[in-house]
Amino acid sequence: MIIYLRVLKESLNFAINALKNNKLRTFLSLLGVTIGIFSIIAVLAAVDSLKKEVEGSISSLDNSTIFLGRFSFGPTDVPSWKREQFPDVTYEEYQMVKKQVPDLLGASYQLNVQRETVKYEEKSVENVEMIAVTHEQTVIEELKLSEGRFFNESESNRGAPVIVIGHEIATSLFGSPESSLGKKLRVYGRKFTVIGVMKKEGSGLFGGSKDTATFWPVNMARRIFGDNNKATFPFILIKPEKGVDNEEFIAMLTAKMRIHRGLKSEEIDNFFVNQLQGFSDAIDNMTGTMNGIGWVISLFSLLVGGFGIANIMFVSVKERTNLIGIQKALGAKNKFVLLQFLFEAMILAIIGGLIGLFFVFIGSLIASAFSGDFQFILSPFNMMIGTGISAFIGLISGIIPAISAARLNPVDAIRTGM
């Protein structure tokens, strides 16, 4: 063990001397490793950050959550012209699902409408997301309120003029969430009483924050927009009970919908049952593809860096031929010489990799500072990957020069040096 530590120490000294004595050559050789590690880890960090951001935006929903509507979340064999003829899901179908589908934990009818401007006296907030839902939305989605409450079944059924608003809306219109309850804001030419305020979430890279969103009874929205308004996008959010087989549940839901719509056995479904798990899988596939592309591009830089380190090591072997001969004449084994040059190559590569990681770290801090609440993540796992790849590149690049050094004949090596 002591001899390996001694070899490592000597190799570190040789590597540092190589950096000092041949600054330009070493810089150009390590540049490839630095760029390669920077590219790989930057891509991994960006993809991890993107994945966390997307998953965070749907974290309030369970993966078993089902979206029933006329649109598909993913690829489908149904041609677009046929999909355009599919009818929207209706409030009556939502009621049917609640009554007839077994093993149902909850179902909520949601109507997506255009963003609106919300006013209170002389103040207003533009581009507000108006989410019209039934009272069961709290069963489907984890909604956290800092003040007040969500509307109840009675208010939902009769379409009461009540509303739950986001933190930013409450702050902009009323100064603070605490002073929002009971106030009446105006939207769609009607007055709505604020009964709840959502907890602050912070905005992400793709928006989607509830800070600038509102929840209000869907039956009020139905009175305003009607049930056949093509500007709205209705769907049913469904959550099965825990432990239920999702495939069986979806099969039962599909069967109930087909019977309700009177579809014949030879007719295809004129609706889509989208599971959130499928959306999560699509995200995983997308990020996996992005990672793969990043690896392919970065490997070219690593290949150049590997050739650069190999070049340094061949030059180092040539410059130290006399020293190698003396070491072997004094009894140094081939393994000692081999490990000495291998360690030196790995140390040089790791130095290049650490420089690349440092640049990724600085880049992540700058990117996070200029992207609002979106945070770029440089995880310890990615740092370990970068260091490991660097060491591997050094090992591969230094193996041939190290073998050639270990095989030198002591007499010939000393004579060559003289």
PDB file of C-alpha atoms in Angstrom, residues 39 292-302:
ATOM      1  CA  SER A  39     -20.590  19.741 -22.142  1.00  0.00           C
ATOM      2  CA  GLY A 292     -28.148  10.821 -25.256  1.00  0.00           C
ATOM      3  CA  ILE A 293     -27.658  13.678 -27.710  1.00  0.00           C
ATOM      4  CA  GLY A 294     -25.563  15.556 -25.154  1.00  0.00           C
ATOM      5  CA  TRP A 295     -23.364  12.503 -24.585  1.00  0.00           C
ATOM      6  CA  VAL A 296     -22.773  11.988 -28.322  1.00  0.00           C
ATOM      7  CA  ILE A 297     -21.774  15.624 -28.868  1.00  0.00           C
ATOM      8  CA  SER A 298     -19.568  15.716 -25.765  1.00  0.00           C
ATOM      9  CA  LEU A 299     -17.772  12.477 -26.614  1.00  0.00           C
ATOM     10  CA  PHE A 300     -16.129  14.190 -29.596  1.00  0.00           C
ATOM     11  CA  SER A 301     -14.584  16.763 -27.251  1.00  0.00           C
ATOM     12  CA  LEU A 302     -13.489  13.996 -24.893  1.00  0.00           C
TER      13      LEU A 302
END
